[in-house]
Amino acid sequence: MSAIYGKHTWPEIKSMDKDRVVILPVGAMEDHGPHLPLDTDNLIVSRVAESVAELMPQEVLLLPTIPFGFNEHHKDFPGVIFIQPETLMHFVVDVACSLAHHGFRRILLLNGHGSNHPVLDLAARKAVITTECLCVSASYWNLIGADIAQHRSSRIGGIAHACELETSIYLYFDPDHVQLDKAKVSIVHDDSKKYFSLDLMGGSKAMVMQWWSAQTEDGTMGDPTVADAHKGKLFFEAAVRATAELIREIRSIKMNSRKDHH
Ligand SMILES: [Zn+2]
């Protein structure tokens, strides 16, 4: 039976195992330096989700990727489509409510863009209290910190945006759309800061998101110059493995009923 949600008929959805994990990938349309296309986040998160669906077709159902995200802080760069965080949250919660209405109990919001993370975290929490289904949010890079550490060539600060990670994965899938000759190092991370990190490996203890154009000249944060397709394959396969593991964990979470103690 297909893992692609939209390929099913309504009687098939009706009789389907409702403990399949429904994956909703969420990306963004935004600047990724002068060397990567606007659709970088969409391409990566969609490929990860598609590969997971191929790997475990009986355990998941895959929805189409939401191609726009929360990124108004990027809008000084031409091409960015920016969605208000409230809009994105409501939209995602509406999707979750629809799924819950049809009986699905387990949902994964799989994120491909940094600033969607807090929005999807909130959306997942809201979906749980609105629908009582299990709604999980996860950003793929947070699942593969150890693999990033193992395979990276850049120092801390080299993996943040249009960086070694994203450029490598894009090179692995679609090298014709990567203009590596235009890639420049743009490390914004400050080693002297204890609580702020601008590297995706490990994340930041405290958070401030300034206007993107105030932090980087060409939109890059990190070191895309050391990217290559082989590393892209390693990063990508790690993301698929980790997401598949996460899905097994989501399927194994026991869903207890609530108890109102009033
Ligand atoms: Zn990106």
PDB file of C-alpha atoms and ligand atoms in Angstrom:
ATOM      1  CA  MET A   1       0.000   0.000   0.000  1.00  0.00           C
ATOM      2  CA  SER A   2       1.374   3.390  -0.972  1.00  0.00           C
ATOM      3  CA  ALA A   3       2.894   5.676   1.641  1.00  0.00           C
ATOM      4  CA  ILE A   4       1.788   8.742  -0.296  1.00  0.00           C
ATOM      5  CA  TYR A   5      -1.268  10.220   1.421  1.00  0.00           C
ATOM      6  CA  GLY A   6      -2.786  11.768  -1.689  1.00  0.00           C
ATOM      7  CA  LYS A   7      -2.603   8.552  -3.719  1.00  0.00           C
ATOM      8  CA  HIS A   8      -5.237   6.866  -1.599  1.00  0.00           C
ATOM      9  CA  THR A   9      -8.984   6.842  -2.097  1.00  0.00           C
ATOM     10  CA  TRP A  10     -11.326   7.730   0.737  1.00  0.00           C
ATOM     11  CA  PRO A  11     -12.357   4.109   1.393  1.00  0.00           C
ATOM     12  CA  GLU A  12      -8.644   3.259   1.697  1.00  0.00           C
ATOM     13  CA  ILE A  13      -8.124   6.089   4.181  1.00  0.00           C
ATOM     14  CA  LYS A  14     -11.193   4.904   6.053  1.00  0.00           C
ATOM     15  CA  SER A  15      -9.847   1.394   6.551  1.00  0.00           C
ATOM     16  CA  MET A  16      -6.226   2.377   7.064  1.00  0.00           C
ATOM     17  CA  ASP A  17      -4.156   1.642  10.186  1.00  0.00           C
ATOM     18  CA  LYS A  18      -4.564   4.919  12.076  1.00  0.00           C
ATOM     19  CA  ASP A  19      -1.313   4.397  13.959  1.00  0.00           C
ATOM     20  CA  ARG A  20       0.682   5.036  10.833  1.00  0.00           C
ATOM     21  CA  VAL A  21       2.702   8.201  11.425  1.00  0.00           C
ATOM     22  CA  VAL A  22       1.546  10.960   9.088  1.00  0.00           C
ATOM     23  CA  ILE A  23       4.551  13.058   8.048  1.00  0.00           C
ATOM     24  CA  LEU A  24       4.007  16.731   7.237  1.00  0.00           C
ATOM     25  CA  PRO A  25       7.268  18.213   5.939  1.00  0.00           C
ATOM     26  CA  VAL A  26       7.602  21.993   6.277  1.00  0.00           C
ATOM     27  CA  GLY A  27      10.216  23.982   4.384  1.00  0.00           C
ATOM     28  CA  ALA A  28      10.771  27.549   3.223  1.00  0.00           C
ATOM     29  CA  MET A  29      11.358  29.609   0.090  1.00  0.00           C
ATOM     30  CA  GLU A  30      14.292  31.871   0.837  1.00  0.00           C
ATOM     31  CA  ASP A  31      17.768  33.130  -0.005  1.00  0.00           C
ATOM     32  CA  HIS A  32      20.528  30.568   0.387  1.00  0.00           C
ATOM     33  CA  GLY A  33      23.546  32.645  -0.562  1.00  0.00           C
ATOM     34  CA  PRO A  34      24.559  33.370  -4.161  1.00  0.00           C
ATOM     35  CA  HIS A  35      25.328  29.673  -4.731  1.00  0.00           C
ATOM     36  CA  LEU A  36      22.150  27.755  -3.741  1.00  0.00           C
ATOM     37  CA  PRO A  37      18.546  27.995  -4.996  1.00  0.00           C
ATOM     38  CA  LEU A  38      15.651  29.402  -2.997  1.00  0.00           C
ATOM     39  CA  ASP A  39      14.105  25.949  -2.656  1.00  0.00           C
ATOM     40  CA  THR A  40      16.990  24.430  -0.682  1.00  0.00           C
ATOM     41  CA  ASP A  41      15.019  23.751   2.512  1.00  0.00           C
ATOM     42  CA  ASN A  42      12.105  22.334   0.522  1.00  0.00           C
ATOM     43  CA  LEU A  43      14.329  20.035  -1.505  1.00  0.00           C
ATOM     44  CA  ILE A  44      16.147  18.648   1.531  1.00  0.00           C
ATOM     45  CA  VAL A  45      13.169  18.095   3.836  1.00  0.00           C
ATOM     46  CA  SER A  46      11.088  16.616   0.996  1.00  0.00           C
ATOM     47  CA  ARG A  47      13.850  14.166  -0.003  1.00  0.00           C
ATOM     48  CA  VAL A  48      14.334  13.065   3.616  1.00  0.00           C
ATOM     49  CA  ALA A  49      10.592  12.490   4.037  1.00  0.00           C
ATOM     50  CA  GLU A  50      10.288  10.679   0.676  1.00  0.00           C
ATOM     51  CA  SER A  51      13.177   8.348   1.486  1.00  0.00           C
ATOM     52  CA  VAL A  52      11.708   7.555   4.894  1.00  0.00           C
ATOM     53  CA  ALA A  53       8.385   6.786   3.201  1.00  0.00           C
ATOM     54  CA  GLU A  54      10.140   4.399   0.784  1.00  0.00           C
ATOM     55  CA  LEU A  55      11.949   2.752   3.674  1.00  0.00           C
ATOM     56  CA  MET A  56       8.874   2.077   5.814  1.00  0.00           C
ATOM     57  CA  PRO A  57       5.798   2.336   3.563  1.00  0.00           C
ATOM     58  CA  GLN A  58       3.545   0.415   5.936  1.00  0.00           C
ATOM     59  CA  GLU A  59       4.366   2.606   8.906  1.00  0.00           C
ATOM     60  CA  VAL A  60       3.995   6.126   7.538  1.00  0.00           C
ATOM     61  CA  LEU A  61       1.877   8.297   5.302  1.00  0.00           C
ATOM     62  CA  LEU A  62       3.450  11.263   3.574  1.00  0.00           C
ATOM     63  CA  LEU A  63       1.693  14.574   2.997  1.00  0.00           C
ATOM     64  CA  PRO A  64       2.974  17.158   0.495  1.00  0.00           C
ATOM     65  CA  THR A  65       5.587  19.606   1.807  1.00  0.00           C
ATOM     66  CA  ILE A  66       4.400  23.026   2.955  1.00  0.00           C
ATOM     67  CA  PRO A  67       6.811  25.083   0.862  1.00  0.00           C
ATOM     68  CA  PHE A  68       6.645  28.393   2.785  1.00  0.00           C
ATOM     69  CA  GLY A  69       7.789  29.167   6.307  1.00  0.00           C
ATOM     70  CA  PHE A  70       8.423  31.810   8.934  1.00  0.00           C
ATOM     71  CA  ASN A  71      11.295  33.897   7.640  1.00  0.00           C
ATOM     72  CA  GLU A  72      10.335  37.552   7.469  1.00  0.00           C
ATOM     73  CA  HIS A  73      13.771  38.355   8.885  1.00  0.00           C
ATOM     74  CA  HIS A  74      15.149  37.192   5.510  1.00  0.00           C
ATOM     75  CA  LYS A  75      13.052  39.540   3.372  1.00  0.00           C
ATOM     76  CA  ASP A  76      15.874  41.943   2.518  1.00  0.00           C
ATOM     77  CA  PHE A  77      16.994  39.254   0.102  1.00  0.00           C
ATOM     78  CA  PRO A  78      14.969  39.106  -3.126  1.00  0.00           C
ATOM     79  CA  GLY A  79      12.810  36.041  -3.610  1.00  0.00           C
ATOM     80  CA  VAL A  80      11.850  35.283  -0.019  1.00  0.00           C
ATOM     81  CA  ILE A  81       8.207  34.266   0.517  1.00  0.00           C
ATOM     82  CA  PHE A  82       7.467  35.044   4.157  1.00  0.00           C
ATOM     83  CA  ILE A  83       4.523  33.674   6.103  1.00  0.00           C
ATOM     84  CA  GLN A  84       3.514  35.099   9.468  1.00  0.00           C
ATOM     85  CA  PRO A  85       4.236  32.669  12.301  1.00  0.00           C
ATOM     86  CA  GLU A  86       0.593  32.779  13.445  1.00  0.00           C
ATOM     87  CA  THR A  87      -0.557  31.891   9.915  1.00  0.00           C
ATOM     88  CA  LEU A  88       1.863  29.002   9.686  1.00  0.00           C
ATOM     89  CA  MET A  89       0.885  27.727  13.106  1.00  0.00           C
ATOM     90  CA  HIS A  90      -2.857  27.914  12.350  1.00  0.00           C
ATOM     91  CA  PHE A  91      -2.336  26.248   8.968  1.00  0.00           C
ATOM     92  CA  VAL A  92      -0.375  23.364  10.460  1.00  0.00           C
ATOM     93  CA  VAL A  93      -2.838  22.918  13.331  1.00  0.00           C
ATOM     94  CA  ASP A  94      -5.673  22.839  10.768  1.00  0.00           C
ATOM     95  CA  VAL A  95      -3.889  20.039   8.905  1.00  0.00           C
ATOM     96  CA  ALA A  96      -3.468  18.159  12.194  1.00  0.00           C
ATOM     97  CA  CYS A  97      -7.146  18.690  13.056  1.00  0.00           C
ATOM     98  CA  SER A  98      -8.146  17.304   9.654  1.00  0.00           C
ATOM     99  CA  LEU A  99      -6.009  14.219  10.211  1.00  0.00           C
ATOM    100  CA  ALA A 100      -7.401  13.721  13.706  1.00  0.00           C
ATOM    101  CA  HIS A 101     -10.933  14.123  12.329  1.00  0.00           C
ATOM    102  CA  HIS A 102     -10.296  11.114  10.095  1.00  0.00           C
ATOM    103  CA  GLY A 103      -8.946   9.107  13.010  1.00  0.00           C
ATOM    104  CA  PHE A 104      -5.180   9.450  12.610  1.00  0.00           C
ATOM    105  CA  ARG A 105      -3.442   9.480  15.978  1.00  0.00           C
ATOM    106  CA  ARG A 106       0.247  10.094  15.264  1.00  0.00           C
ATOM    107  CA  ILE A 107       1.665  13.030  13.313  1.00  0.00           C
ATOM    108  CA  LEU A 108       5.228  14.174  12.665  1.00  0.00           C
ATOM    109  CA  LEU A 109       5.904  17.784  11.658  1.00  0.00           C
ATOM    110  CA  LEU A 110       9.270  17.356   9.943  1.00  0.00           C
ATOM    111  CA  ASN A 111      11.031  20.675   9.683  1.00  0.00           C
ATOM    112  CA  GLY A 112      13.602  21.828   7.133  1.00  0.00           C
ATOM    113  CA  HIS A 113      14.037  25.504   8.054  1.00  0.00           C
ATOM    114  CA  GLY A 114      15.524  26.969  11.251  1.00  0.00           C
ATOM    115  CA  SER A 115      12.969  29.592  12.188  1.00  0.00           C
ATOM    116  CA  ASN A 116      10.064  27.222  11.630  1.00  0.00           C
ATOM    117  CA  HIS A 117      11.317  25.277  14.621  1.00  0.00           C
ATOM    118  CA  PRO A 118       9.645  27.288  17.427  1.00  0.00           C
ATOM    119  CA  VAL A 119       6.488  27.722  15.332  1.00  0.00           C
ATOM    120  CA  LEU A 120       6.152  24.007  14.684  1.00  0.00           C
ATOM    121  CA  ASP A 121       6.958  23.207  18.287  1.00  0.00           C
ATOM    122  CA  LEU A 122       4.050  25.420  19.281  1.00  0.00           C
ATOM    123  CA  ALA A 123       1.820  24.007  16.534  1.00  0.00           C
ATOM    124  CA  ALA A 124       2.529  20.464  17.732  1.00  0.00           C
ATOM    125  CA  ARG A 125       1.669  21.381  21.329  1.00  0.00           C
ATOM    126  CA  LYS A 126      -1.500  23.119  20.219  1.00  0.00           C
ATOM    127  CA  ALA A 127      -2.476  20.162  18.035  1.00  0.00           C
ATOM    128  CA  VAL A 128      -2.133  17.824  21.021  1.00  0.00           C
ATOM    129  CA  ILE A 129      -4.474  19.821  23.224  1.00  0.00           C
ATOM    130  CA  THR A 130      -6.876  20.541  20.354  1.00  0.00           C
ATOM    131  CA  THR A 131      -7.138  17.027  18.987  1.00  0.00           C
ATOM    132  CA  GLU A 132      -5.629  14.725  21.626  1.00  0.00           C
ATOM    133  CA  CYS A 133      -3.598  13.035  18.926  1.00  0.00           C
ATOM    134  CA  LEU A 134       0.148  12.715  19.313  1.00  0.00           C
ATOM    135  CA  CYS A 135       1.744  15.500  17.294  1.00  0.00           C
ATOM    136  CA  VAL A 136       5.553  15.671  17.283  1.00  0.00           C
ATOM    137  CA  SER A 137       7.790  18.343  15.802  1.00  0.00           C
ATOM    138  CA  ALA A 138      11.418  17.773  14.831  1.00  0.00           C
ATOM    139  CA  SER A 139      14.023  19.590  12.761  1.00  0.00           C
ATOM    140  CA  TYR A 140      16.072  17.042  10.826  1.00  0.00           C
ATOM    141  CA  TRP A 141      19.496  18.515  11.722  1.00  0.00           C
ATOM    142  CA  ASN A 142      18.753  18.179  15.438  1.00  0.00           C
ATOM    143  CA  LEU A 143      18.456  14.418  14.954  1.00  0.00           C
ATOM    144  CA  ILE A 144      21.947  14.022  13.486  1.00  0.00           C
ATOM    145  CA  GLY A 145      24.312  16.080  15.653  1.00  0.00           C
ATOM    146  CA  ALA A 146      26.744  13.179  16.064  1.00  0.00           C
ATOM    147  CA  ASP A 147      26.802  12.470  12.317  1.00  0.00           C
ATOM    148  CA  ILE A 148      27.367  16.139  11.550  1.00  0.00           C
ATOM    149  CA  ALA A 149      30.284  16.137  13.999  1.00  0.00           C
ATOM    150  CA  GLN A 150      31.701  13.014  12.400  1.00  0.00           C
ATOM    151  CA  HIS A 151      31.549  14.097   8.762  1.00  0.00           C
ATOM    152  CA  ARG A 152      32.011  17.874   8.818  1.00  0.00           C
ATOM    153  CA  SER A 153      35.191  19.588   7.653  1.00  0.00           C
ATOM    154  CA  SER A 154      34.310  23.111   8.784  1.00  0.00           C
ATOM    155  CA  ARG A 155      34.872  24.440  12.270  1.00  0.00           C
ATOM    156  CA  ILE A 156      31.924  25.342  14.525  1.00  0.00           C
ATOM    157  CA  GLY A 157      30.063  28.110  12.715  1.00  0.00           C
ATOM    158  CA  GLY A 158      30.489  26.385   9.365  1.00  0.00           C
ATOM    159  CA  ILE A 159      27.056  24.772   9.499  1.00  0.00           C
ATOM    160  CA  ALA A 160      24.178  27.209   9.855  1.00  0.00           C
ATOM    161  CA  HIS A 161      22.577  28.298   6.568  1.00  0.00           C
ATOM    162  CA  ALA A 162      23.510  27.730   2.912  1.00  0.00           C
ATOM    163  CA  CYS A 163      26.451  26.105   4.683  1.00  0.00           C
ATOM    164  CA  GLU A 164      28.585  22.981   4.466  1.00  0.00           C
ATOM    165  CA  LEU A 165      25.552  20.824   5.319  1.00  0.00           C
ATOM    166  CA  GLU A 166      22.909  22.286   2.999  1.00  0.00           C
ATOM    167  CA  THR A 167      25.315  22.829   0.112  1.00  0.00           C
ATOM    168  CA  SER A 168      26.634  19.263   0.384  1.00  0.00           C
ATOM    169  CA  ILE A 169      23.126  17.764   0.346  1.00  0.00           C
ATOM    170  CA  TYR A 170      22.081  19.938  -2.604  1.00  0.00           C
ATOM    171  CA  LEU A 171      25.251  18.884  -4.460  1.00  0.00           C
ATOM    172  CA  TYR A 172      24.347  15.248  -3.836  1.00  0.00           C
ATOM    173  CA  PHE A 173      20.881  15.612  -5.376  1.00  0.00           C
ATOM    174  CA  ASP A 174      21.116  18.366  -7.937  1.00  0.00           C
ATOM    175  CA  PRO A 175      24.654  19.617  -8.656  1.00  0.00           C
ATOM    176  CA  ASP A 176      23.485  21.461 -11.779  1.00  0.00           C
ATOM    177  CA  HIS A 177      21.706  23.974  -9.562  1.00  0.00           C
ATOM    178  CA  VAL A 178      24.651  24.652  -7.256  1.00  0.00           C
ATOM    179  CA  GLN A 179      26.949  27.494  -8.300  1.00  0.00           C
ATOM    180  CA  LEU A 180      29.857  26.525  -6.092  1.00  0.00           C
ATOM    181  CA  ASP A 181      32.168  29.075  -7.733  1.00  0.00           C
ATOM    182  CA  LYS A 182      30.037  31.803  -6.090  1.00  0.00           C
ATOM    183  CA  ALA A 183      30.166  30.268  -2.600  1.00  0.00           C
ATOM    184  CA  LYS A 184      32.041  32.212   0.077  1.00  0.00           C
ATOM    185  CA  VAL A 185      32.875  31.546   3.712  1.00  0.00           C
ATOM    186  CA  SER A 186      30.710  33.608   6.032  1.00  0.00           C
ATOM    187  CA  ILE A 187      31.106  32.453   9.612  1.00  0.00           C
ATOM    188  CA  VAL A 188      28.997  34.529  11.981  1.00  0.00           C
ATOM    189  CA  HIS A 189      29.355  32.283  15.034  1.00  0.00           C
ATOM    190  CA  ASP A 190      31.339  33.903  17.852  1.00  0.00           C
ATOM    191  CA  ASP A 191      33.487  31.458  19.850  1.00  0.00           C
ATOM    192  CA  SER A 192      33.658  33.859  22.811  1.00  0.00           C
ATOM    193  CA  LYS A 193      29.917  33.557  23.461  1.00  0.00           C
ATOM    194  CA  LYS A 194      28.888  30.895  25.944  1.00  0.00           C
ATOM    195  CA  TYR A 195      25.126  30.911  25.415  1.00  0.00           C
ATOM    196  CA  PHE A 196      24.784  31.811  21.742  1.00  0.00           C
ATOM    197  CA  SER A 197      25.682  29.456  18.937  1.00  0.00           C
ATOM    198  CA  LEU A 198      25.293  30.053  15.239  1.00  0.00           C
ATOM    199  CA  ASP A 199      25.975  26.469  14.260  1.00  0.00           C
ATOM    200  CA  LEU A 200      23.285  23.861  13.759  1.00  0.00           C
ATOM    201  CA  MET A 201      25.236  21.177  15.598  1.00  0.00           C
ATOM    202  CA  GLY A 202      24.024  21.273  19.153  1.00  0.00           C
ATOM    203  CA  GLY A 203      21.956  24.431  18.912  1.00  0.00           C
ATOM    204  CA  SER A 204      22.005  27.603  20.957  1.00  0.00           C
ATOM    205  CA  LYS A 205      21.236  27.779  24.679  1.00  0.00           C
ATOM    206  CA  ALA A 206      19.771  31.275  24.313  1.00  0.00           C
ATOM    207  CA  MET A 207      18.122  32.624  21.210  1.00  0.00           C
ATOM    208  CA  VAL A 208      18.121  35.921  19.363  1.00  0.00           C
ATOM    209  CA  MET A 209      17.270  36.194  15.689  1.00  0.00           C
ATOM    210  CA  GLN A 210      18.360  39.470  14.142  1.00  0.00           C
ATOM    211  CA  TRP A 211      17.637  40.635  10.617  1.00  0.00           C
ATOM    212  CA  TRP A 212      19.494  38.260   8.326  1.00  0.00           C
ATOM    213  CA  SER A 213      20.963  41.094   6.238  1.00  0.00           C
ATOM    214  CA  ALA A 214      22.434  42.643   9.390  1.00  0.00           C
ATOM    215  CA  GLN A 215      24.475  39.521  10.029  1.00  0.00           C
ATOM    216  CA  THR A 216      25.641  38.282   6.650  1.00  0.00           C
ATOM    217  CA  GLU A 217      26.589  40.059   3.429  1.00  0.00           C
ATOM    218  CA  ASP A 218      25.391  37.492   0.883  1.00  0.00           C
ATOM    219  CA  GLY A 219      22.913  35.459   2.984  1.00  0.00           C
ATOM    220  CA  THR A 220      25.348  32.648   3.757  1.00  0.00           C
ATOM    221  CA  MET A 221      26.049  31.586   7.333  1.00  0.00           C
ATOM    222  CA  GLY A 222      28.766  28.999   7.459  1.00  0.00           C
ATOM    223  CA  ASP A 223      31.301  27.515   5.114  1.00  0.00           C
ATOM    224  CA  PRO A 224      29.867  26.196   1.853  1.00  0.00           C
ATOM    225  CA  THR A 225      33.315  26.139   0.212  1.00  0.00           C
ATOM    226  CA  VAL A 226      34.143  22.777   1.822  1.00  0.00           C
ATOM    227  CA  ALA A 227      30.861  21.174   0.697  1.00  0.00           C
ATOM    228  CA  ASP A 228      30.878  18.116  -1.531  1.00  0.00           C
ATOM    229  CA  ALA A 229      28.376  15.539  -2.742  1.00  0.00           C
ATOM    230  CA  HIS A 230      29.919  12.653  -0.806  1.00  0.00           C
ATOM    231  CA  LYS A 231      29.432  14.462   2.502  1.00  0.00           C
ATOM    232  CA  GLY A 232      25.968  15.377   1.285  1.00  0.00           C
ATOM    233  CA  LYS A 233      25.172  11.683   0.876  1.00  0.00           C
ATOM    234  CA  LEU A 234      26.459  10.918   4.388  1.00  0.00           C
ATOM    235  CA  PHE A 235      24.502  13.785   5.983  1.00  0.00           C
ATOM    236  CA  PHE A 236      21.390  12.870   4.041  1.00  0.00           C
ATOM    237  CA  GLU A 237      21.498   9.156   4.828  1.00  0.00           C
ATOM    238  CA  ALA A 238      22.014   9.983   8.502  1.00  0.00           C
ATOM    239  CA  ALA A 239      18.923  12.210   8.409  1.00  0.00           C
ATOM    240  CA  VAL A 240      16.857   9.433   6.820  1.00  0.00           C
ATOM    241  CA  ARG A 241      18.069   6.853   9.352  1.00  0.00           C
ATOM    242  CA  ALA A 242      17.395   9.149  12.286  1.00  0.00           C
ATOM    243  CA  THR A 243      13.941  10.137  11.044  1.00  0.00           C
ATOM    244  CA  ALA A 244      13.035   6.471  10.565  1.00  0.00           C
ATOM    245  CA  GLU A 245      14.158   5.756  14.135  1.00  0.00           C
ATOM    246  CA  LEU A 246      12.147   8.717  15.372  1.00  0.00           C
ATOM    247  CA  ILE A 247       9.074   7.354  13.603  1.00  0.00           C
ATOM    248  CA  ARG A 248       9.472   3.977  15.304  1.00  0.00           C
ATOM    249  CA  GLU A 249       9.679   5.787  18.628  1.00  0.00           C
ATOM    250  CA  ILE A 250       6.569   7.819  17.823  1.00  0.00           C
ATOM    251  CA  ARG A 251       4.736   4.603  16.997  1.00  0.00           C
ATOM    252  CA  SER A 252       5.804   3.097  20.294  1.00  0.00           C
ATOM    253  CA  ILE A 253       4.679   5.992  22.496  1.00  0.00           C
ATOM    254  CA  LYS A 254       1.837   4.890  24.718  1.00  0.00           C
ATOM    255  CA  MET A 255      -1.140   7.200  24.503  1.00  0.00           C
ATOM    256  CA  ASN A 256      -2.699   7.517  27.928  1.00  0.00           C
ATOM    257  CA  SER A 257      -6.079   9.169  28.374  1.00  0.00           C
ATOM    258  CA  ARG A 258      -6.228  12.435  30.200  1.00  0.00           C
ATOM    259  CA  LYS A 259      -7.742  12.697  33.632  1.00  0.00           C
ATOM    260  CA  ASP A 260      -9.508  15.907  34.582  1.00  0.00           C
ATOM    261  CA  HIS A 261      -9.042  16.350  38.335  1.00  0.00           C
ATOM    262  CA  HIS A 262     -11.600  19.134  38.839  1.00  0.00           C
TER     263      HIS A 262
HETATM  264 ZN    ZN B   1      18.148  26.347   4.520  1.00  0.00          ZN
END
